[in-house]
Amino acid sequence: MPTLPFPQHEPHRHRLAAESFGSDAERYDRARPRYPDALVEAVVASSPGPDVLDVGIGTGISARPFRAAGGRVLGVDPDPRMAAYARRDGFDVEVAAFEAWEPAGRTFDAVVAGQTWHWIDPVAGAAKAAAVLRPSGRLAVFWNAFRPSPEVAGALAAVHRRVLPDSPLNPWTAPALDGYAALYAKAADGIRRSGSFDEPEQWSFDWERPYTREEWLDQLRTGGDAARIPPARMAELLAGTGDAVDAFGGRFTMRFTAVVVTAVRGGAG
């Protein structure tokens, strides 16, 4: 299921959910969606240099393309299990909540956050980013939103409705972009309220990838809601979803939109 923002009001106050992802870091790294090259290229091209701070680096999914583009990446993550995984891939990672992290005088050309900024206080996080960015440095926070075809969305919604009838949210009954809209607005508002950035912009990048049955079920286990579903119900959800994918021939293509909220640090900030 998509990792929709949860809970929707002030998710940064519920970090235990965010820090549950490290319980199976290998699966998380294998199964989670990547980010389109065009997104990385746009951030790199509009940043003044190669030094990148990745906030919530996790296993390194968002950091790898910046490193491949020539960036020197430092990661910060509150979960030591995720940090250990990223270090095995050659990244320097410091374990801390971003708002409490000590930069020790270091500064960066870009601060990025892939699928993590909603776990950070939007005003304090923007202020911290401004404090470590060089003049004209760029803050870029981004999320992937699932955009299934109507047929796929209908099939997945029916399984979710049958297995979890009491769930307050069926993630497949409304466009994921709608669910994330409040996060984009909150991120932009935090940037404005920090008083250290130019007016934030919103960029979007459409992309897609094919999934086999097993790849989709693997991804399903990594969603933010997965840890809260009782094991028996989760097994039923996986079985039902597998049957739905089988009905499409055992594979399907998922479309995504990656949305970036971004702003440039002012020279006097």
mmCIF file of N, CA and C in Angstrom, residues 121-235:
data_model
loop_
_atom_site.group_PDB
_atom_site.id
_atom_site.type_symbol
_atom_site.label_atom_id
_atom_site.label_comp_id
_atom_site.label_asym_id
_atom_site.label_seq_id
_atom_site.Cartn_x
_atom_site.Cartn_y
_atom_site.Cartn_z
ATOM 1 N N ASP A 121 9.435 18.558 12.257
ATOM 2 C CA ASP A 121 8.688 19.798 12.482
ATOM 3 C C ASP A 121 8.951 20.741 11.309
ATOM 4 N N PRO A 122 7.912 21.173 10.604
ATOM 5 C CA PRO A 122 8.146 21.897 9.353
ATOM 6 C C PRO A 122 8.828 23.245 9.519
ATOM 7 N N VAL A 123 8.589 23.926 10.641
ATOM 8 C CA VAL A 123 9.230 25.221 10.858
ATOM 9 C C VAL A 123 10.644 25.031 11.403
ATOM 10 N N ALA A 124 10.782 24.209 12.440
ATOM 11 C CA ALA A 124 12.105 23.958 13.008
ATOM 12 C C ALA A 124 13.024 23.294 11.989
ATOM 13 N N GLY A 125 12.458 22.391 11.189
ATOM 14 C CA GLY A 125 13.277 21.737 10.170
ATOM 15 C C GLY A 125 13.773 22.710 9.126
ATOM 16 N N ALA A 126 12.887 23.604 8.662
ATOM 17 C CA ALA A 126 13.308 24.600 7.672
ATOM 18 C C ALA A 126 14.357 25.536 8.257
ATOM 19 N N ALA A 127 14.168 25.921 9.517
ATOM 20 C CA ALA A 127 15.151 26.798 10.159
ATOM 21 C C ALA A 127 16.506 26.107 10.279
ATOM 22 N N LYS A 128 16.493 24.812 10.614
ATOM 23 C CA LYS A 128 17.754 24.077 10.721
ATOM 24 C C LYS A 128 18.418 23.952 9.353
ATOM 25 N N ALA A 129 17.602 23.685 8.335
ATOM 26 C CA ALA A 129 18.155 23.598 6.986
ATOM 27 C C ALA A 129 18.794 24.920 6.576
ATOM 28 N N ALA A 130 18.112 26.026 6.879
ATOM 29 C CA ALA A 130 18.667 27.342 6.539
ATOM 30 C C ALA A 130 19.993 27.578 7.249
ATOM 31 N N ALA A 131 20.102 27.094 8.486
ATOM 32 C CA ALA A 131 21.315 27.320 9.266
ATOM 33 C C ALA A 131 22.523 26.584 8.702
ATOM 34 N N VAL A 132 22.296 25.488 7.979
ATOM 35 C CA VAL A 132 23.422 24.714 7.459
ATOM 36 C C VAL A 132 23.619 24.880 5.956
ATOM 37 N N LEU A 133 22.734 25.631 5.304
ATOM 38 C CA LEU A 133 22.889 25.880 3.877
ATOM 39 C C LEU A 133 23.760 27.106 3.630
ATOM 40 N N ARG A 134 24.594 27.007 2.623
ATOM 41 C CA ARG A 134 25.343 28.164 2.172
ATOM 42 C C ARG A 134 24.402 29.128 1.460
ATOM 43 N N PRO A 135 24.777 30.404 1.364
ATOM 44 C CA PRO A 135 23.946 31.335 0.595
ATOM 45 C C PRO A 135 23.671 30.793 -0.807
ATOM 46 N N SER A 136 22.408 30.885 -1.216
ATOM 47 C CA SER A 136 21.922 30.355 -2.495
ATOM 48 C C SER A 136 21.858 28.832 -2.508
ATOM 49 N N GLY A 137 22.089 28.186 -1.348
ATOM 50 C CA GLY A 137 21.894 26.746 -1.256
ATOM 51 C C GLY A 137 20.418 26.402 -1.367
ATOM 52 N N ARG A 138 20.134 25.149 -1.717
ATOM 53 C CA ARG A 138 18.760 24.736 -1.998
ATOM 54 C C ARG A 138 18.263 23.693 -1.005
ATOM 55 N N LEU A 139 17.066 23.920 -0.477
ATOM 56 C CA LEU A 139 16.318 22.915 0.270
ATOM 57 C C LEU A 139 15.337 22.259 -0.693
ATOM 58 N N ALA A 140 15.363 20.933 -0.779
ATOM 59 C CA ALA A 140 14.457 20.197 -1.665
ATOM 60 C C ALA A 140 13.933 18.980 -0.931
ATOM 61 N N VAL A 141 12.635 18.986 -0.630
ATOM 62 C CA VAL A 141 12.000 17.865 0.067
ATOM 63 C C VAL A 141 10.980 17.263 -0.885
ATOM 64 N N PHE A 142 10.931 15.940 -0.952
ATOM 65 C CA PHE A 142 10.128 15.331 -2.013
ATOM 66 C C PHE A 142 9.490 14.021 -1.566
ATOM 67 N N TRP A 143 8.396 13.715 -2.237
ATOM 68 C CA TRP A 143 7.610 12.517 -1.965
ATOM 69 C C TRP A 143 7.187 11.871 -3.279
ATOM 70 N N ASN A 144 7.067 10.545 -3.258
ATOM 71 C CA ASN A 144 6.458 9.801 -4.352
ATOM 72 C C ASN A 144 4.987 9.563 -4.044
ATOM 73 N N ALA A 145 4.120 9.846 -4.995
ATOM 74 C CA ALA A 145 2.696 9.532 -4.866
ATOM 75 C C ALA A 145 2.337 8.480 -5.908
ATOM 76 N N PHE A 146 1.689 7.395 -5.463
ATOM 77 C CA PHE A 146 1.231 6.353 -6.365
ATOM 78 C C PHE A 146 0.077 6.879 -7.218
ATOM 79 N N ARG A 147 0.064 6.510 -8.507
ATOM 80 C CA ARG A 147 -1.019 6.888 -9.410
ATOM 81 C C ARG A 147 -1.431 5.676 -10.236
ATOM 82 N N PRO A 148 -2.127 4.715 -9.594
ATOM 83 C CA PRO A 148 -2.514 3.505 -10.327
ATOM 84 C C PRO A 148 -3.566 3.804 -11.378
ATOM 85 N N SER A 149 -3.643 2.931 -12.368
ATOM 86 C CA SER A 149 -4.733 3.024 -13.332
ATOM 87 C C SER A 149 -6.055 2.794 -12.615
ATOM 88 N N PRO A 150 -7.181 3.235 -13.177
ATOM 89 C CA PRO A 150 -8.476 2.994 -12.525
ATOM 90 C C PRO A 150 -8.738 1.518 -12.246
ATOM 91 N N GLU A 151 -8.299 0.654 -13.165
ATOM 92 C CA GLU A 151 -8.536 -0.778 -12.974
ATOM 93 C C GLU A 151 -7.743 -1.317 -11.791
ATOM 94 N N VAL A 152 -6.485 -0.944 -11.706
ATOM 95 C CA VAL A 152 -5.652 -1.404 -10.592
ATOM 96 C C VAL A 152 -6.147 -0.805 -9.283
ATOM 97 N N ALA A 153 -6.453 0.479 -9.280
ATOM 98 C CA ALA A 153 -6.941 1.125 -8.061
ATOM 99 C C ALA A 153 -8.212 0.458 -7.569
ATOM 100 N N GLY A 154 -9.127 0.143 -8.485
ATOM 101 C CA GLY A 154 -10.377 -0.498 -8.088
ATOM 102 C C GLY A 154 -10.152 -1.870 -7.474
ATOM 103 N N ALA A 155 -9.253 -2.643 -8.072
ATOM 104 C CA ALA A 155 -8.986 -3.986 -7.553
ATOM 105 C C ALA A 155 -8.331 -3.928 -6.181
ATOM 106 N N LEU A 156 -7.352 -3.039 -6.013
ATOM 107 C CA LEU A 156 -6.666 -2.930 -4.723
ATOM 108 C C LEU A 156 -7.597 -2.360 -3.655
ATOM 109 N N ALA A 157 -8.453 -1.422 -4.025
ATOM 110 C CA ALA A 157 -9.406 -0.860 -3.064
ATOM 111 C C ALA A 157 -10.377 -1.919 -2.584
ATOM 112 N N ALA A 158 -10.809 -2.790 -3.486
ATOM 113 C CA ALA A 158 -11.760 -3.834 -3.097
ATOM 114 C C ALA A 158 -11.138 -4.803 -2.094
ATOM 115 N N VAL A 159 -9.872 -5.157 -2.299
ATOM 116 C CA VAL A 159 -9.184 -6.037 -1.338
ATOM 117 C C VAL A 159 -9.061 -5.345 0.011
ATOM 118 N N HIS A 160 -8.639 -4.113 0.005
ATOM 119 C CA HIS A 160 -8.473 -3.361 1.260
ATOM 120 C C HIS A 160 -9.798 -3.253 1.996
ATOM 121 N N ARG A 161 -10.872 -2.992 1.263
ATOM 122 C CA ARG A 161 -12.197 -2.841 1.873
ATOM 123 C C ARG A 161 -12.662 -4.170 2.486
ATOM 124 N N ARG A 162 -12.381 -5.275 1.818
ATOM 125 C CA ARG A 162 -12.817 -6.578 2.313
ATOM 126 C C ARG A 162 -12.013 -7.020 3.534
ATOM 127 N N VAL A 163 -10.697 -6.807 3.501
ATOM 128 C CA VAL A 163 -9.827 -7.299 4.571
ATOM 129 C C VAL A 163 -9.825 -6.365 5.777
ATOM 130 N N LEU A 164 -9.909 -5.067 5.524
ATOM 131 C CA LEU A 164 -9.833 -4.068 6.602
ATOM 132 C C LEU A 164 -11.073 -3.166 6.559
ATOM 133 N N PRO A 165 -12.248 -3.727 6.792
ATOM 134 C CA PRO A 165 -13.483 -2.944 6.647
ATOM 135 C C PRO A 165 -13.606 -1.809 7.649
ATOM 136 N N ASP A 166 -12.913 -1.908 8.769
ATOM 137 C CA ASP A 166 -13.006 -0.863 9.790
ATOM 138 C C ASP A 166 -11.908 0.188 9.664
ATOM 139 N N SER A 167 -11.055 0.060 8.665
ATOM 140 C CA SER A 167 -9.971 1.034 8.505
ATOM 141 C C SER A 167 -10.546 2.401 8.151
ATOM 142 N N PRO A 168 -10.069 3.462 8.810
ATOM 143 C CA PRO A 168 -10.589 4.798 8.498
ATOM 144 C C PRO A 168 -10.127 5.317 7.151
ATOM 145 N N LEU A 169 -9.135 4.682 6.555
ATOM 146 C CA LEU A 169 -8.582 5.171 5.303
ATOM 147 C C LEU A 169 -8.332 4.005 4.364
ATOM 148 N N ASN A 170 -8.962 4.061 3.200
ATOM 149 C CA ASN A 170 -8.642 3.125 2.126
ATOM 150 C C ASN A 170 -7.762 3.888 1.148
ATOM 151 N N PRO A 171 -6.475 3.553 1.071
ATOM 152 C CA PRO A 171 -5.546 4.388 0.307
ATOM 153 C C PRO A 171 -5.774 4.374 -1.191
ATOM 154 N N TRP A 172 -6.643 3.475 -1.683
ATOM 155 C CA TRP A 172 -6.822 3.346 -3.125
ATOM 156 C C TRP A 172 -8.118 3.965 -3.632
ATOM 157 N N THR A 173 -8.873 4.617 -2.766
ATOM 158 C CA THR A 173 -10.155 5.166 -3.191
ATOM 159 C C THR A 173 -10.083 6.631 -3.592
ATOM 160 N N ALA A 174 -8.957 7.280 -3.365
ATOM 161 C CA ALA A 174 -8.792 8.679 -3.761
ATOM 162 C C ALA A 174 -7.382 8.863 -4.293
ATOM 163 N N PRO A 175 -7.169 9.823 -5.175
ATOM 164 C CA PRO A 175 -5.818 10.040 -5.706
ATOM 165 C C PRO A 175 -4.818 10.323 -4.591
ATOM 166 N N ALA A 176 -3.674 9.645 -4.633
ATOM 167 C CA ALA A 176 -2.661 9.853 -3.593
ATOM 168 C C ALA A 176 -2.162 11.286 -3.580
ATOM 169 N N LEU A 177 -2.160 11.928 -4.732
ATOM 170 C CA LEU A 177 -1.719 13.325 -4.758
ATOM 171 C C LEU A 177 -2.590 14.192 -3.864
ATOM 172 N N ASP A 178 -3.890 13.857 -3.790
ATOM 173 C CA ASP A 178 -4.774 14.605 -2.892
ATOM 174 C C ASP A 178 -4.361 14.400 -1.439
ATOM 175 N N GLY A 179 -4.003 13.153 -1.096
ATOM 176 C CA GLY A 179 -3.602 12.865 0.276
ATOM 177 C C GLY A 179 -2.338 13.585 0.698
ATOM 178 N N TYR A 180 -1.460 13.813 -0.260
ATOM 179 C CA TYR A 180 -0.202 14.481 0.058
ATOM 180 C C TYR A 180 -0.287 15.997 -0.006
ATOM 181 N N ALA A 181 -1.374 16.532 -0.543
ATOM 182 C CA ALA A 181 -1.456 17.984 -0.748
ATOM 183 C C ALA A 181 -1.227 18.759 0.542
ATOM 184 N N ALA A 182 -1.764 18.240 1.662
ATOM 185 C CA ALA A 182 -1.577 18.940 2.931
ATOM 186 C C ALA A 182 -0.111 18.951 3.340
ATOM 187 N N LEU A 183 0.633 17.899 3.014
ATOM 188 C CA LEU A 183 2.056 17.863 3.338
ATOM 189 C C LEU A 183 2.831 18.889 2.528
ATOM 190 N N TYR A 184 2.506 18.995 1.247
ATOM 191 C CA TYR A 184 3.192 19.977 0.425
ATOM 192 C C TYR A 184 2.948 21.379 0.977
ATOM 193 N N ALA A 185 1.689 21.653 1.325
ATOM 194 C CA ALA A 185 1.352 22.983 1.837
ATOM 195 C C ALA A 185 2.049 23.254 3.164
ATOM 196 N N LYS A 186 2.108 22.245 4.031
ATOM 197 C CA LYS A 186 2.751 22.430 5.334
ATOM 198 C C LYS A 186 4.254 22.646 5.187
ATOM 199 N N ALA A 187 4.870 21.903 4.263
ATOM 200 C CA ALA A 187 6.302 22.089 4.028
ATOM 201 C C ALA A 187 6.581 23.496 3.511
ATOM 202 N N ALA A 188 5.772 23.951 2.556
ATOM 203 C CA ALA A 188 5.978 25.296 2.011
ATOM 204 C C ALA A 188 5.752 26.363 3.073
ATOM 205 N N ASP A 189 4.752 26.156 3.917
ATOM 206 C CA ASP A 189 4.472 27.132 4.967
ATOM 207 C C ASP A 189 5.625 27.197 5.970
ATOM 208 N N GLY A 190 6.183 26.033 6.323
ATOM 209 C CA GLY A 190 7.327 26.021 7.233
ATOM 210 C C GLY A 190 8.520 26.750 6.655
ATOM 211 N N ILE A 191 8.739 26.575 5.355
ATOM 212 C CA ILE A 191 9.839 27.276 4.698
ATOM 213 C C ILE A 191 9.622 28.780 4.762
ATOM 214 N N ARG A 192 8.401 29.221 4.467
ATOM 215 C CA ARG A 192 8.109 30.660 4.529
ATOM 216 C C ARG A 192 8.302 31.198 5.939
ATOM 217 N N ARG A 193 7.803 30.465 6.919
ATOM 218 C CA ARG A 193 7.835 30.947 8.299
ATOM 219 C C ARG A 193 9.249 30.993 8.869
ATOM 220 N N SER A 194 10.164 30.231 8.290
ATOM 221 C CA SER A 194 11.544 30.302 8.773
ATOM 222 C C SER A 194 12.170 31.655 8.460
ATOM 223 N N GLY A 195 11.662 32.338 7.446
ATOM 224 C CA GLY A 195 12.157 33.668 7.103
ATOM 225 C C GLY A 195 13.516 33.699 6.440
ATOM 226 N N SER A 196 14.020 32.550 6.000
ATOM 227 C CA SER A 196 15.389 32.497 5.474
ATOM 228 C C SER A 196 15.476 32.063 4.019
ATOM 229 N N PHE A 197 14.332 31.872 3.393
ATOM 230 C CA PHE A 197 14.324 31.359 2.028
ATOM 231 C C PHE A 197 13.548 32.282 1.095
ATOM 232 N N ASP A 198 13.872 32.177 -0.188
ATOM 233 C CA ASP A 198 13.028 32.769 -1.207
ATOM 234 C C ASP A 198 11.699 32.001 -1.235
ATOM 235 N N GLU A 199 10.738 32.498 -1.980
ATOM 236 C CA GLU A 199 9.424 31.863 -2.051
ATOM 237 C C GLU A 199 9.559 30.418 -2.548
ATOM 238 N N PRO A 200 8.981 29.455 -1.814
ATOM 239 C CA PRO A 200 9.089 28.054 -2.232
ATOM 240 C C PRO A 200 8.359 27.780 -3.540
ATOM 241 N N GLU A 201 8.875 26.791 -4.252
ATOM 242 C CA GLU A 201 8.276 26.325 -5.498
ATOM 243 C C GLU A 201 7.867 24.865 -5.338
ATOM 244 N N GLN A 202 6.989 24.421 -6.222
ATOM 245 C CA GLN A 202 6.617 23.011 -6.259
ATOM 246 C C GLN A 202 6.893 22.478 -7.658
ATOM 247 N N TRP A 203 7.716 21.439 -7.724
ATOM 248 C CA TRP A 203 8.028 20.781 -8.983
ATOM 249 C C TRP A 203 7.393 19.396 -8.974
ATOM 250 N N SER A 204 7.060 18.869 -10.130
ATOM 251 C CA SER A 204 6.531 17.504 -10.194
ATOM 252 C C SER A 204 7.146 16.770 -11.375
ATOM 253 N N PHE A 205 7.325 15.474 -11.181
ATOM 254 C CA PHE A 205 7.965 14.613 -12.171
ATOM 255 C C PHE A 205 7.183 13.307 -12.242
ATOM 256 N N ASP A 206 6.648 12.993 -13.416
ATOM 257 C CA ASP A 206 5.913 11.748 -13.613
ATOM 258 C C ASP A 206 6.874 10.648 -14.052
ATOM 259 N N TRP A 207 6.661 9.464 -13.503
ATOM 260 C CA TRP A 207 7.470 8.324 -13.902
ATOM 261 C C TRP A 207 6.668 7.056 -13.644
ATOM 262 N N GLU A 208 7.188 5.925 -14.035
ATOM 263 C CA GLU A 208 6.472 4.666 -13.829
ATOM 264 C C GLU A 208 7.458 3.522 -13.751
ATOM 265 N N ARG A 209 6.989 2.416 -13.194
ATOM 266 C CA ARG A 209 7.793 1.192 -13.171
ATOM 267 C C ARG A 209 6.879 -0.016 -13.164
ATOM 268 N N PRO A 210 7.300 -1.094 -13.810
ATOM 269 C CA PRO A 210 6.516 -2.333 -13.776
ATOM 270 C C PRO A 210 6.759 -3.087 -12.477
ATOM 271 N N TYR A 211 5.734 -3.783 -12.013
ATOM 272 C CA TYR A 211 5.841 -4.642 -10.829
ATOM 273 C C TYR A 211 5.381 -6.043 -11.173
ATOM 274 N N THR A 212 6.130 -7.036 -10.715
ATOM 275 C CA THR A 212 5.615 -8.395 -10.691
ATOM 276 C C THR A 212 4.786 -8.575 -9.420
ATOM 277 N N ARG A 213 4.100 -9.678 -9.332
ATOM 278 C CA ARG A 213 3.315 -9.980 -8.130
ATOM 279 C C ARG A 213 4.184 -9.930 -6.881
ATOM 280 N N GLU A 214 5.318 -10.607 -6.906
ATOM 281 C CA GLU A 214 6.173 -10.674 -5.721
ATOM 282 C C GLU A 214 6.785 -9.322 -5.378
ATOM 283 N N GLU A 215 7.150 -8.554 -6.392
ATOM 284 C CA GLU A 215 7.703 -7.228 -6.131
ATOM 285 C C GLU A 215 6.671 -6.321 -5.464
ATOM 286 N N TRP A 216 5.422 -6.411 -5.920
ATOM 287 C CA TRP A 216 4.399 -5.559 -5.321
ATOM 288 C C TRP A 216 4.096 -5.978 -3.884
ATOM 289 N N LEU A 217 4.039 -7.271 -3.621
ATOM 290 C CA LEU A 217 3.789 -7.737 -2.253
ATOM 291 C C LEU A 217 4.954 -7.378 -1.339
ATOM 292 N N ASP A 218 6.159 -7.409 -1.860
ATOM 293 C CA ASP A 218 7.329 -6.998 -1.086
ATOM 294 C C ASP A 218 7.193 -5.527 -0.694
ATOM 295 N N GLN A 219 6.833 -4.701 -1.651
ATOM 296 C CA GLN A 219 6.640 -3.277 -1.396
ATOM 297 C C GLN A 219 5.527 -3.044 -0.395
ATOM 298 N N LEU A 220 4.467 -3.828 -0.486
ATOM 299 C CA LEU A 220 3.315 -3.659 0.401
ATOM 300 C C LEU A 220 3.708 -3.787 1.873
ATOM 301 N N ARG A 221 4.670 -4.639 2.150
ATOM 302 C CA ARG A 221 5.097 -4.879 3.527
ATOM 303 C C ARG A 221 5.895 -3.711 4.106
ATOM 304 N N THR A 222 6.329 -2.770 3.260
ATOM 305 C CA THR A 222 7.169 -1.674 3.745
ATOM 306 C C THR A 222 6.400 -0.388 4.004
ATOM 307 N N GLY A 223 5.095 -0.381 3.770
ATOM 308 C CA GLY A 223 4.312 0.834 3.948
ATOM 309 C C GLY A 223 4.236 1.259 5.403
ATOM 310 N N GLY A 224 3.966 2.540 5.608
ATOM 311 C CA GLY A 224 3.912 3.065 6.964
ATOM 312 C C GLY A 224 2.832 2.448 7.816
ATOM 313 N N ASP A 225 1.767 1.950 7.190
ATOM 314 C CA ASP A 225 0.675 1.337 7.949
ATOM 315 C C ASP A 225 0.899 -0.150 8.224
ATOM 316 N N ALA A 226 1.871 -0.768 7.555
ATOM 317 C CA ALA A 226 2.009 -2.221 7.615
ATOM 318 C C ALA A 226 2.226 -2.733 9.033
ATOM 319 N N ALA A 227 3.030 -2.022 9.818
ATOM 320 C CA ALA A 227 3.344 -2.482 11.171
ATOM 321 C C ALA A 227 2.138 -2.427 12.096
ATOM 322 N N ARG A 228 1.119 -1.659 11.719
ATOM 323 C CA ARG A 228 -0.054 -1.532 12.569
ATOM 324 C C ARG A 228 -1.163 -2.525 12.224
ATOM 325 N N ILE A 229 -0.955 -3.311 11.175
ATOM 326 C CA ILE A 229 -1.964 -4.290 10.768
ATOM 327 C C ILE A 229 -1.657 -5.618 11.466
ATOM 328 N N PRO A 230 -2.621 -6.211 12.172
ATOM 329 C CA PRO A 230 -2.373 -7.502 12.832
ATOM 330 C C PRO A 230 -1.871 -8.542 11.839
ATOM 331 N N PRO A 231 -0.981 -9.439 12.271
ATOM 332 C CA PRO A 231 -0.360 -10.392 11.342
ATOM 333 C C PRO A 231 -1.355 -11.201 10.520
ATOM 334 N N ALA A 232 -2.436 -11.674 11.148
ATOM 335 C CA ALA A 232 -3.400 -12.476 10.399
ATOM 336 C C ALA A 232 -4.070 -11.644 9.306
ATOM 337 N N ARG A 233 -4.403 -10.406 9.626
ATOM 338 C CA ARG A 233 -5.010 -9.532 8.629
ATOM 339 C C ARG A 233 -4.007 -9.199 7.532
ATOM 340 N N MET A 234 -2.747 -9.018 7.914
ATOM 341 C CA MET A 234 -1.732 -8.712 6.919
ATOM 342 C C MET A 234 -1.573 -9.875 5.950
ATOM 343 N N ALA A 235 -1.597 -11.092 6.471
ATOM 344 C CA ALA A 235 -1.494 -12.264 5.605
ATOM 345 C C ALA A 235 -2.673 -12.317 4.634
#
